[in-house]
Structure formats: C-alpha cells, structure tokens
Short mmCIF file of C-alpha atoms in Angstrom, two decimals:
data_model
loop_
_atom_site.label_atom_id
_atom_site.label_comp_id
_atom_site.label_asym_id
_atom_site.label_seq_id
_atom_site.Cartn_x
_atom_site.Cartn_y
_atom_site.Cartn_z
CA UNK A 1 -97.58 -109.27 -31.68
CA UNK A 2 -94.15 -108.32 -33.03
CA UNK A 3 -95.59 -105.36 -34.87
CA UNK A 4 -97.42 -104.21 -31.76
CA UNK A 5 -94.09 -104.13 -29.87
CA UNK A 6 -92.44 -102.02 -32.61
CA UNK A 7 -95.34 -99.59 -32.60
CA UNK A 8 -95.09 -99.31 -28.81
CA UNK A 9 -91.33 -98.56 -28.91
CA UNK A 10 -91.74 -95.91 -31.63
CA UNK A 11 -94.50 -94.28 -29.64
CA UNK A 12 -92.21 -93.99 -26.63
CA UNK A 13 -89.50 -92.34 -28.75
CA UNK A 14 -91.95 -89.82 -30.16
CA UNK A 15 -93.33 -89.01 -26.72
CA UNK A 16 -89.91 -88.47 -25.09
CA UNK A 17 -89.79 -84.77 -23.93
CA UNK A 18 -87.73 -82.63 -26.25
CA UNK A 19 -86.18 -80.79 -23.28
CA UNK A 20 -83.44 -83.43 -23.05
CA UNK A 21 -81.92 -81.91 -26.23
CA UNK A 22 -80.36 -78.38 -26.41
CA UNK A 23 -83.09 -75.82 -27.04
CA UNK A 24 -83.09 -72.55 -28.99
CA UNK A 25 -83.10 -69.33 -26.91
CA UNK A 26 -86.12 -67.04 -27.01
CA UNK A 27 -85.77 -63.32 -26.40
CA UNK A 28 -88.97 -61.68 -25.16
CA UNK A 29 -88.98 -58.00 -26.17
CA UNK A 30 -90.86 -55.28 -24.31
CA UNK A 31 -92.68 -54.34 -27.53
CA UNK A 32 -94.28 -57.82 -27.65
CA UNK A 33 -91.98 -59.49 -30.18
CA UNK A 34 -90.40 -62.87 -29.48
CA UNK A 35 -87.07 -63.48 -31.19
CA UNK A 36 -85.83 -67.03 -31.80
CA UNK A 37 -82.13 -67.75 -32.09
CA UNK A 38 -78.89 -67.66 -30.11
CA UNK A 39 -77.23 -65.07 -27.82
CA UNK A 40 -73.61 -64.94 -29.05
CA UNK A 41 -72.18 -62.61 -26.38
CA UNK A 42 -73.12 -59.61 -24.27
CA UNK A 43 -71.68 -56.43 -22.74
CA UNK A 44 -72.91 -54.34 -19.84
CA UNK A 45 -75.72 -52.83 -21.91
CA UNK A 46 -76.15 -54.92 -25.07
CA UNK A 47 -76.40 -58.47 -26.35
CA UNK A 48 -75.34 -59.76 -29.75
CA UNK A 49 -78.12 -62.01 -31.08
CA UNK A 50 -78.13 -64.41 -34.03
CA UNK A 51 -81.60 -65.20 -35.34
CA UNK A 52 -82.73 -68.61 -36.56
CA UNK A 53 -82.34 -67.27 -40.12
CA UNK A 54 -78.65 -66.47 -39.46
CA UNK A 55 -78.99 -62.68 -39.17
CA UNK A 56 -76.89 -61.00 -36.42
CA UNK A 57 -77.88 -57.83 -34.58
CA UNK A 58 -77.20 -55.91 -31.37
CA UNK A 59 -80.08 -55.46 -28.91
CA UNK A 60 -80.16 -53.10 -25.93
CA UNK A 61 -80.86 -54.90 -22.66
CA UNK A 62 -83.26 -52.13 -21.69
CA UNK A 63 -85.59 -53.27 -24.49
CA UNK A 64 -85.58 -56.94 -23.35
CA UNK A 65 -88.14 -58.33 -20.92
CA UNK A 66 -86.54 -61.74 -20.46
CA UNK A 67 -84.60 -64.53 -22.15
CA UNK A 68 -85.67 -68.17 -21.86
CA UNK A 69 -85.06 -71.56 -23.43
CA UNK A 70 -88.77 -72.36 -23.55
CA UNK A 71 -90.67 -72.43 -26.83
CA UNK A 72 -93.55 -69.94 -26.60
CA UNK A 73 -95.51 -72.06 -29.11
CA UNK A 74 -95.87 -74.90 -26.57
CA UNK A 75 -99.10 -74.29 -24.73
CA UNK A 76 -99.67 -75.23 -21.12
CA UNK A 77 -102.14 -78.09 -20.59
CA UNK A 78 -105.70 -76.94 -19.81
CA UNK A 79 -106.44 -77.22 -16.12
CA UNK A 80 -109.42 -79.39 -15.16
CA UNK A 81 -112.12 -77.91 -13.02
CA UNK A 82 -111.80 -80.73 -10.51
CA UNK A 83 -108.36 -81.98 -9.73
CA UNK A 84 -108.01 -84.28 -6.81
CA UNK A 85 -104.19 -84.65 -7.05
CA UNK A 86 -101.62 -82.21 -8.27
CA UNK A 87 -99.75 -83.35 -11.34
CA UNK A 88 -96.03 -83.55 -10.42
CA UNK A 89 -95.03 -82.83 -14.02
CA UNK A 90 -97.01 -79.56 -14.09
CA UNK A 91 -95.54 -78.50 -10.75
CA UNK A 92 -92.03 -79.24 -11.96
CA UNK A 93 -92.31 -76.89 -14.96
CA UNK A 94 -92.40 -73.60 -12.94
CA UNK A 95 -89.41 -74.86 -10.97
CA UNK A 96 -87.61 -75.56 -14.22
CA UNK A 97 -88.36 -72.04 -15.47
CA UNK A 98 -87.09 -70.53 -12.20
CA UNK A 99 -83.90 -72.57 -12.41
CA UNK A 100 -83.42 -71.29 -15.98
CA UNK A 101 -83.98 -67.66 -14.95
CA UNK A 102 -81.39 -67.77 -12.16
CA UNK A 103 -78.40 -68.40 -14.46
CA UNK A 104 -79.63 -65.62 -16.77
CA UNK A 105 -79.87 -63.16 -13.87
CA UNK A 106 -76.40 -64.15 -12.70
CA UNK A 107 -75.00 -63.56 -16.20
CA UNK A 108 -76.54 -60.08 -16.31
CA UNK A 109 -75.15 -59.23 -12.86
CA UNK A 110 -71.67 -60.38 -13.87
CA UNK A 111 -71.88 -58.39 -17.09
CA UNK A 112 -72.77 -55.24 -15.17
CA UNK A 113 -70.09 -55.87 -12.55
CA UNK A 114 -67.30 -56.32 -15.08
CA UNK A 115 -67.31 -53.44 -17.54
CA UNK A 116 -64.34 -54.48 -19.71
CA UNK A 117 -65.21 -57.20 -22.24
CA UNK A 118 -62.25 -59.20 -23.54
CA UNK A 119 -63.28 -58.29 -27.09
CA UNK A 120 -63.34 -54.47 -26.57
CA UNK A 121 -61.84 -52.91 -29.68
CA UNK A 122 -62.74 -49.44 -30.99
CA UNK A 123 -61.52 -46.18 -32.51
CA UNK A 124 -62.94 -42.75 -31.71
CA UNK A 125 -62.49 -39.18 -32.93
CA UNK A 126 -64.01 -36.14 -31.25
CA UNK A 127 -63.79 -32.41 -31.76
CA UNK A 128 -65.11 -29.38 -29.97
CA UNK A 129 -65.23 -25.58 -29.90
CA UNK A 130 -65.74 -23.20 -27.03
CA UNK A 131 -64.49 -20.20 -25.08
CA UNK A 132 -61.23 -19.82 -23.22
CA UNK A 133 -59.33 -17.59 -20.82
CA UNK A 134 -55.54 -17.59 -20.79
CA UNK A 135 -52.89 -15.74 -18.78
CA UNK A 136 -49.19 -16.11 -19.59
CA UNK A 137 -46.51 -15.49 -17.00
CA UNK A 138 -43.89 -14.72 -19.70
CA UNK A 139 -44.95 -11.12 -20.47
CA UNK A 140 -45.96 -10.63 -16.83
CA UNK A 141 -42.45 -11.65 -15.74
CA UNK A 142 -40.76 -9.20 -18.08
CA UNK A 143 -43.06 -6.34 -17.09
CA UNK A 144 -42.13 -6.96 -13.46
CA UNK A 145 -38.44 -7.10 -14.35
CA UNK A 146 -38.75 -3.77 -16.17
CA UNK A 147 -40.42 -2.24 -13.15
CA UNK A 148 -37.47 -3.37 -11.02
CA UNK A 149 -35.17 -1.80 -13.57
CA UNK A 150 -37.15 1.44 -13.41
CA UNK A 151 -36.82 1.58 -9.63
CA UNK A 152 -33.14 0.62 -9.45
CA UNK A 153 -31.91 2.37 -12.57
CA UNK A 154 -32.84 5.89 -11.51
CA UNK A 155 -33.15 6.81 -15.17
CA UNK A 156 -36.87 6.94 -15.71
CA UNK A 157 -39.04 4.01 -16.59
CA UNK A 158 -42.56 2.66 -16.69
CA UNK A 159 -44.97 0.88 -14.39
CA UNK A 160 -47.80 -1.35 -15.57
CA UNK A 161 -51.37 -1.70 -14.49
CA UNK A 162 -52.85 -5.17 -14.13
CA UNK A 163 -53.69 -6.53 -17.58
CA UNK A 164 -57.30 -6.33 -18.72
CA UNK A 165 -58.39 -9.62 -20.32
CA UNK A 166 -61.30 -10.93 -22.35
CA UNK A 167 -62.29 -14.48 -23.23
CA UNK A 168 -61.75 -15.66 -26.77
CA UNK A 169 -62.29 -18.74 -28.94
CA UNK A 170 -61.02 -22.24 -28.22
CA UNK A 171 -60.95 -25.55 -30.09
CA UNK A 172 -59.85 -29.11 -29.42
CA UNK A 173 -59.53 -32.49 -31.15
CA UNK A 174 -58.76 -35.96 -29.82
CA UNK A 175 -58.14 -39.41 -31.32
CA UNK A 176 -58.65 -42.48 -29.13
CA UNK A 177 -57.90 -46.15 -29.78
CA UNK A 178 -59.14 -48.83 -27.37
CA UNK A 179 -58.03 -52.45 -27.34
CA UNK A 180 -59.08 -54.66 -24.44
CA UNK A 181 -57.69 -52.89 -21.34
CA UNK A 182 -55.39 -50.50 -23.22
CA UNK A 183 -56.38 -46.97 -24.31
CA UNK A 184 -54.09 -44.83 -26.49
CA UNK A 185 -54.84 -41.15 -27.20
CA UNK A 186 -53.45 -38.35 -29.32
CA UNK A 187 -54.96 -34.90 -28.93
CA UNK A 188 -54.48 -31.18 -28.84
CA UNK A 189 -56.13 -27.92 -27.91
CA UNK A 190 -55.77 -24.28 -28.94
CA UNK A 191 -56.88 -21.61 -26.46
CA UNK A 192 -56.88 -17.85 -27.04
CA UNK A 193 -57.39 -14.77 -24.90
CA UNK A 194 -57.43 -11.02 -25.47
CA UNK A 195 -55.19 -8.77 -23.38
CA UNK A 196 -54.66 -5.03 -22.94
CA UNK A 197 -52.05 -3.42 -20.68
CA UNK A 198 -51.74 0.29 -19.81
CA UNK A 199 -48.59 1.84 -18.40
CA UNK A 200 -47.37 5.15 -17.04
CA UNK A 201 -44.02 6.57 -15.99
CA UNK A 202 -41.36 9.01 -17.13
CA UNK A 203 -38.58 9.40 -19.64
CA UNK A 204 -35.22 11.06 -19.05
CA UNK A 205 -33.42 12.84 -21.89
CA UNK A 206 -31.24 15.91 -22.65
CA UNK A 207 -33.35 18.80 -23.94
CA UNK A 208 -32.31 21.17 -26.75
CA UNK A 209 -30.05 23.08 -24.39
CA UNK A 210 -28.26 19.90 -23.31
CA UNK A 211 -29.87 19.84 -19.86
CA UNK A 212 -31.06 16.42 -18.65
CA UNK A 213 -34.73 16.58 -17.77
CA UNK A 214 -37.44 14.10 -16.71
CA UNK A 215 -40.78 14.15 -18.46
CA UNK A 216 -43.98 12.24 -17.70
CA UNK A 217 -45.36 9.68 -20.15
CA UNK A 218 -48.49 7.52 -20.42
CA UNK A 219 -50.46 5.32 -22.80
CA UNK A 220 -53.63 7.09 -23.99
CA UNK A 221 -55.39 3.87 -24.87
CA UNK A 222 -54.27 0.33 -25.60
CA UNK A 223 -56.20 -1.93 -27.99
CA UNK A 224 -56.57 -5.61 -27.21
CA UNK A 225 -54.12 -8.09 -28.71
CA UNK A 226 -54.29 -11.88 -28.88
CA UNK A 227 -52.22 -14.27 -26.78
CA UNK A 228 -52.50 -18.00 -27.46
CA UNK A 229 -51.85 -21.34 -25.78
CA UNK A 230 -51.37 -24.50 -27.84
CA UNK A 231 -50.97 -27.98 -26.45
CA UNK A 232 -50.46 -31.40 -28.00
CA UNK A 233 -50.18 -34.63 -26.05
CA UNK A 234 -49.81 -38.37 -26.61
CA UNK A 235 -50.65 -40.83 -23.87
CA UNK A 236 -51.35 -44.48 -23.09
CA UNK A 237 -53.33 -45.91 -20.18
CA UNK A 238 -54.26 -49.34 -18.84
CA UNK A 239 -57.45 -50.27 -16.98
CA UNK A 240 -56.50 -51.60 -13.55
CA UNK A 241 -60.00 -51.48 -12.05
CA UNK A 242 -63.46 -51.96 -13.49
CA UNK A 243 -66.74 -52.51 -11.70
CA UNK A 244 -70.37 -51.52 -12.25
CA UNK A 245 -69.54 -49.13 -15.10
CA UNK A 246 -66.59 -47.47 -13.31
CA UNK A 247 -63.13 -47.73 -14.86
CA UNK A 248 -59.80 -46.48 -13.48
CA UNK A 249 -56.63 -46.20 -15.58
CA UNK A 250 -53.16 -44.83 -14.75
CA UNK A 251 -51.70 -42.65 -17.54
CA UNK A 252 -48.23 -42.17 -19.00
CA UNK A 253 -47.83 -39.42 -21.58
CA UNK A 254 -45.78 -36.69 -23.22
CA UNK A 255 -46.78 -33.04 -23.63
CA UNK A 256 -45.66 -30.13 -25.80
CA UNK A 257 -46.88 -26.60 -25.13
CA UNK A 258 -46.47 -23.41 -27.16
CA UNK A 259 -47.42 -19.95 -25.89
CA UNK A 260 -47.11 -16.74 -27.85
CA UNK A 261 -48.37 -13.20 -28.12
CA UNK A 262 -47.70 -9.99 -30.03
CA UNK A 263 -48.63 -6.36 -29.42
CA UNK A 264 -47.45 -3.82 -31.99
CA UNK A 265 -50.13 -1.16 -31.50
CA UNK A 266 -49.24 0.44 -28.15
CA UNK A 267 -48.21 4.10 -28.09
CA UNK A 268 -46.85 6.21 -25.27
CA UNK A 269 -47.16 9.99 -25.28
CA UNK A 270 -44.83 12.29 -23.37
CA UNK A 271 -46.01 15.93 -23.71
CA UNK A 272 -43.37 18.57 -23.00
CA UNK A 273 -43.44 21.01 -20.14
CA UNK A 274 -44.99 24.18 -21.63
CA UNK A 275 -42.78 26.33 -19.41
CA UNK A 276 -39.63 24.79 -20.88
CA UNK A 277 -39.11 25.97 -24.45
CA UNK A 278 -36.24 23.52 -24.86
CA UNK A 279 -38.39 20.45 -24.05
CA UNK A 280 -39.71 18.14 -26.76
CA UNK A 281 -42.98 16.32 -27.31
CA UNK A 282 -42.33 12.55 -27.60
CA UNK A 283 -44.37 9.82 -29.21
CA UNK A 284 -43.06 6.32 -28.59
CA UNK A 285 -44.40 3.18 -30.24
CA UNK A 286 -43.84 -0.14 -28.56
CA UNK A 287 -43.73 -3.52 -30.29
CA UNK A 288 -43.75 -6.41 -27.84
CA UNK A 289 -43.73 -10.12 -28.66
CA UNK A 290 -43.09 -13.30 -26.72
CA UNK A 291 -42.95 -17.03 -27.37
CA UNK A 292 -42.62 -19.88 -24.92
CA UNK A 293 -41.89 -23.53 -25.79
CA UNK A 294 -42.11 -26.33 -23.20
CA UNK A 295 -42.05 -30.12 -23.39
CA UNK A 296 -41.77 -33.11 -21.09
CA UNK A 297 -43.32 -36.32 -19.72
CA UNK A 298 -46.53 -36.59 -17.75
CA UNK A 299 -48.22 -39.00 -15.34
CA UNK A 300 -51.80 -39.13 -14.18
CA UNK A 301 -55.03 -41.06 -13.86
CA UNK A 302 -58.27 -41.41 -15.81
CA UNK A 303 -61.68 -42.17 -14.32
CA UNK A 304 -64.63 -43.10 -16.52
CA UNK A 305 -68.15 -43.98 -15.55
CA UNK A 306 -71.05 -45.17 -17.73
CA UNK A 307 -74.66 -45.24 -16.67
CA UNK A 308 -78.13 -45.59 -18.18
CA UNK A 309 -76.61 -47.05 -21.34
CA UNK A 310 -76.24 -43.73 -23.17
CA UNK A 311 -74.44 -41.51 -20.64
CA UNK A 312 -70.76 -41.41 -19.81
CA UNK A 313 -68.37 -39.17 -17.84
CA UNK A 314 -64.61 -38.98 -18.32
CA UNK A 315 -62.15 -37.34 -15.92
CA UNK A 316 -58.41 -36.93 -16.30
CA UNK A 317 -55.86 -35.67 -13.77
CA UNK A 318 -52.29 -35.20 -15.01
CA UNK A 319 -49.02 -33.71 -13.81
CA UNK A 320 -46.41 -32.62 -16.36
CA UNK A 321 -42.67 -32.17 -15.79
CA UNK A 322 -41.62 -29.61 -18.41
CA UNK A 323 -38.49 -27.79 -19.52
CA UNK A 324 -38.08 -25.08 -22.12
CA UNK A 325 -37.26 -21.51 -22.94
CA UNK A 326 -39.02 -18.22 -23.61
CA UNK A 327 -38.03 -15.39 -25.92
CA UNK A 328 -39.20 -11.86 -25.19
CA UNK A 329 -38.50 -8.86 -27.43
CA UNK A 330 -39.44 -5.21 -27.06
CA UNK A 331 -38.93 -2.56 -29.72
CA UNK A 332 -39.11 1.15 -28.88
CA UNK A 333 -39.54 3.55 -31.79
CA UNK A 334 -39.40 7.23 -30.81
CA UNK A 335 -40.76 9.77 -33.31
CA UNK A 336 -39.05 13.18 -33.10
CA UNK A 337 -39.00 16.16 -35.51
CA UNK A 338 -39.83 14.04 -38.54
CA UNK A 339 -37.23 11.40 -37.62
CA UNK A 340 -37.36 8.26 -35.52
CA UNK A 341 -35.01 6.35 -33.27
CA UNK A 342 -35.30 2.60 -32.56
CA UNK A 343 -34.02 0.50 -29.68
CA UNK A 344 -34.58 -3.15 -28.86
CA UNK A 345 -34.45 -5.40 -25.80
CA UNK A 346 -34.26 -9.17 -26.26
CA UNK A 347 -34.35 -11.81 -23.55
CA UNK A 348 -34.00 -15.60 -23.78
CA UNK A 349 -34.75 -17.33 -20.48
CA UNK A 350 -34.69 -21.01 -19.62
CA UNK A 351 -37.35 -22.48 -17.34
CA UNK A 352 -38.27 -25.53 -15.34
CA UNK A 353 -42.04 -25.89 -15.15
CA UNK A 354 -44.35 -28.09 -13.10
CA UNK A 355 -47.81 -28.23 -14.60
CA UNK A 356 -51.14 -29.69 -13.51
CA UNK A 357 -54.05 -30.35 -15.85
CA UNK A 358 -57.63 -31.35 -15.03
CA UNK A 359 -60.20 -32.11 -17.71
CA UNK A 360 -63.70 -33.53 -17.75
CA UNK A 361 -66.27 -34.61 -20.32
CA UNK A 362 -69.97 -35.45 -20.17
CA UNK A 363 -70.92 -37.64 -23.14
CA UNK A 364 -74.31 -38.62 -24.54
CA UNK A 365 -74.27 -41.58 -26.95
CA UNK A 366 -76.98 -40.58 -29.38
CA UNK A 367 -76.58 -43.55 -31.69
CA UNK A 368 -74.23 -46.51 -31.94
CA UNK A 369 -71.52 -44.44 -33.63
CA UNK A 370 -72.43 -40.79 -32.96
CA UNK A 371 -72.15 -38.98 -29.64
CA UNK A 372 -72.28 -35.43 -28.31
CA UNK A 373 -70.27 -34.02 -25.44
CA UNK A 374 -69.50 -31.00 -23.31
CA UNK A 375 -66.51 -30.49 -21.07
CA UNK A 376 -63.79 -28.31 -19.63
CA UNK A 377 -60.00 -28.06 -19.40
CA UNK A 378 -57.89 -26.33 -16.74
CA UNK A 379 -54.09 -26.09 -16.77
CA UNK A 380 -51.77 -24.34 -14.33
CA UNK A 381 -48.05 -23.99 -15.11
CA UNK A 382 -45.69 -23.01 -12.28
CA UNK A 383 -42.36 -21.58 -13.48
CA UNK A 384 -38.91 -21.65 -11.91
CA UNK A 385 -36.04 -19.88 -13.66
CA UNK A 386 -32.98 -21.91 -14.62
CA UNK A 387 -31.13 -19.25 -16.59
CA UNK A 388 -31.67 -15.53 -17.21
CA UNK A 389 -30.07 -14.03 -20.30
CA UNK A 390 -30.37 -11.56 -23.15
CA UNK A 391 -29.26 -8.33 -24.80
CA UNK A 392 -30.33 -5.64 -22.35
CA UNK A 393 -28.19 -2.59 -23.09
CA UNK A 394 -30.61 0.01 -24.42
CA UNK A 395 -28.63 3.30 -24.00
CA UNK A 396 -30.64 5.62 -21.78
CA UNK A 397 -33.59 3.27 -21.35
CA UNK A 398 -34.85 2.22 -17.90
CA UNK A 399 -33.75 -1.26 -18.92
CA UNK A 400 -30.09 -0.26 -18.33
CA UNK A 401 -30.50 -1.88 -14.91
CA UNK A 402 -30.55 -5.21 -16.73
CA UNK A 403 -26.83 -4.81 -17.52
CA UNK A 404 -25.94 -6.06 -14.07
CA UNK A 405 -26.94 -9.64 -14.85
CA UNK A 406 -26.07 -11.09 -11.47
CA UNK A 407 -28.09 -8.49 -9.60
CA UNK A 408 -31.10 -8.74 -11.88
CA UNK A 409 -31.08 -12.54 -11.88
CA UNK A 410 -31.03 -12.65 -8.09
CA UNK A 411 -33.83 -10.09 -7.90
CA UNK A 412 -36.01 -11.71 -10.54
CA UNK A 413 -35.92 -15.29 -9.24
CA UNK A 414 -38.99 -14.51 -7.17
CA UNK A 415 -40.82 -12.85 -10.06
CA UNK A 416 -41.46 -16.09 -11.95
CA UNK A 417 -45.16 -16.77 -11.71
CA UNK A 418 -47.86 -19.00 -13.12
CA UNK A 419 -49.54 -19.39 -16.47
CA UNK A 420 -53.18 -20.52 -16.42
CA UNK A 421 -55.35 -21.75 -19.28
CA UNK A 422 -59.08 -22.44 -18.89
CA UNK A 423 -61.69 -23.47 -21.45
CA UNK A 424 -65.16 -24.93 -21.80
CA UNK A 425 -66.19 -26.91 -24.89
CA UNK A 426 -69.14 -28.43 -26.70
CA UNK A 427 -68.66 -30.88 -29.52
CA UNK A 428 -69.46 -34.17 -31.23
CA UNK A 429 -67.66 -37.38 -32.01
CA UNK A 430 -67.77 -40.55 -34.05
CA UNK A 431 -66.73 -44.04 -32.97
CA UNK A 432 -66.04 -47.27 -34.82
CA UNK A 433 -66.68 -50.45 -32.85
CA UNK A 434 -64.51 -53.18 -34.35
CA UNK A 435 -65.71 -55.70 -31.73
CA UNK A 436 -69.00 -56.03 -33.62
CA UNK A 437 -67.16 -58.17 -36.14
CA UNK A 438 -65.44 -60.22 -33.49
CA UNK A 439 -67.58 -62.98 -32.05
CA UNK A 440 -66.44 -64.73 -28.96
#
C-alpha cells in the first residue's frame, strides 16, 4: 500500500503541466522556420535573438510571423467525433495564447512609438559627389563699386554685363557619431562654378600730341574661370522628440567658409580713332582675384524620419552668424609700343554676414552597414559692410573715385549683396553599430 502511494505521488508530479515554469520563446518565421531561444532586446525594426545553442543574431521584424512561448512540438489533442461536453482545458488554451499575443503586440507598438533605444551607439561616414552652382557677392560688389567710380570720376571707366555662369563639380564628406540621444557631426563641402564676365567702356589718356582724348574699349571674348565655395562645420544635437520613426533635434554648431576666385585671362582692346594719327591702339590685360573668409556660430534643427525599415530622410535647417573679411585685387597691364605699364587696385573689406542653410538627404540602407543616398544643399549669405578700405589710387584709372573713402563708403553700403551656393549629390556611406555588442 505504501508503494502504491509513492507511485501515485510521482505520477502527479510527472503530469503537472510544464507551463507553470518559464518557457523558451519560439520565433515563427515567414519562410516556415521556427527558431527556439530568447529575445534579448528589440528596436523599431529588428530583434536581437539568442538561440538555444547560444548563437546571437539580428532578425528583421518584417520576416517574423509571430513570437510565442508555446512549444510547436506539443500537439493538440485529437478531437472526438462525438463530444457531449466541451473540455474546459481545451477551451482555456486559445485564451492563453491570446493573452500571450497581447503583450507581444503591445511591445511591438511601444517599440515603433519610441524610436530611440537606450543602447543606441553608432559611427557613420558618408561621402558624395555632384554638381553645383555658386555666385559670390565679393566680385559682384567690386564691379558695382567700379561702375560707380566710372560714373562719378568722369575719367573713363568700364561697365559690366551680368556674369555668365555654368555648373561645375561638387563634393562632400560627413562624419557622424551617435550615442543615445546625442548626435555629433563633423563635415564639409566643396562647391565650384564657372564664370565669365564681359565689359565695355572707355579709356582716357593723352595722345602723342599731348591732347587728352577718350577712346572706346571692350572685351572681345572672356574665357570661363573657376570660383569656389568651401565650407566646414562641427555641430552637436540632442533628440528632444521621437515617435513612430520621427526624430527632432535642435542643433548648435560652428561654421567656417572660404570663397575664392581668379581670372587672369581677360583682355580689353581699345582701337584708335583712324582719323587721329596721334591716337594709340591699346591692349589691356586684367588679372582679378578675390578671397573671402567667414566664421561664426550656428543654430538650427534636424528632422529625421525612418520608414519601411530601409528608408530614411534627413533634413537640416541652420542659421549662421558670421564675421570676416574679403580681399579683392585687380591688376591692369597695358601693352604699348613694345612696353607695358602695370597698375594695381587692392581692397580689404570687413563684413557681417547672416547665412541660412537648408540640406536634405534620402537614404536607402542596402545592408546592415552599407547605405546609398542622394541629397541637396542650399546656402544663402547676406552681407552687410562693417568697414571699407584699400589702396585705390591708380593714377588716371576710373578707380580714382575710390580716393574719396567717405563718399565711396556711403555710396557702396547698398551695393553689398548675397552669395548663393547650391548643389545636388549622390553618394554612399558606411556605418558601425556598436550597440550590437551591448546587450540590455
């Protein structure tokens, strides 16, 4: 009898349902596989899964049908053809499965609603090439100043047509480090454009008899020369809002901008009056160069949105508060009777500049670490003169009007304009996700 009691107790222990103990998770894949193991953590689009053998891997949620705690090897009891009463245990099982699915669905909803995991930690580098259009206000400003000098000086001078421009090459690179809600970036871009400017006017000089005469002059043809815009910036941002793949971050940064151009292939021809035997044919070569250096802090905002697991858009809006100076030089070399005469104008102006920049990127995450992107950049720099200065005495040149610094400075305040830089890019990037090694 004693042995019968022991056998009865052991039988009860064996027959106790195993569901009272923690069960292994089962991941049902859409391709028919069933993975056994443990879900370590998950993001908006992936889960990190540890198999029963101890192997860890990342699985896209789009490839998962469902996750349960039920062993697929346990078969449902065979239903009898005639059942007078419903078995309460059998009816309870579907309810149990539904109660298990609800927490899983809630977890997925929360993961999609909150895009920033606490373990986010990555480094990214991207580069791109493209085409750009760039217009600098520095040479435009000095051309307008010279035209004022031509009008006021009464000693000849030149007037300029609107510059003819062509698009040229552009390139960009950016480094990005992400840690939790913080994003730090260091990047730069180099934009080029081709420019050609024709002018016409007159020169005034004493002829061979000593009589002062005025003689027309023009540029027969001006080749294109390159003007360039370079920018480097460092910035840090912090995610203040994140929901359903959308992230918003205010930005603090610092910008440096260099602009330069050089044209040393422009000639002006001034043919003499054939009725005046004392007149002279003139050929004048111009060498013009400018450089502009600006720097200052910036503020702005970044908006990023991820959808369909592999697609992402990034937008940035920034305002820069810049100060700097520009240097403009112009050499005039006149060829006459086998000799030449050279004169130079040099200006060094100081500026206060308010700049706005908008950029956007469309990114396709091809693989875990490799992505491709296309995007654009637009910058507009609005100049205000703080100081006008330079060596402007060119003996007989139209630029003699510059000598009256007070007058010229008051007249030229309104001539300061805008520089604009536009570019479109295509490129690729590589990212390192350090959070893969960090398990919550």
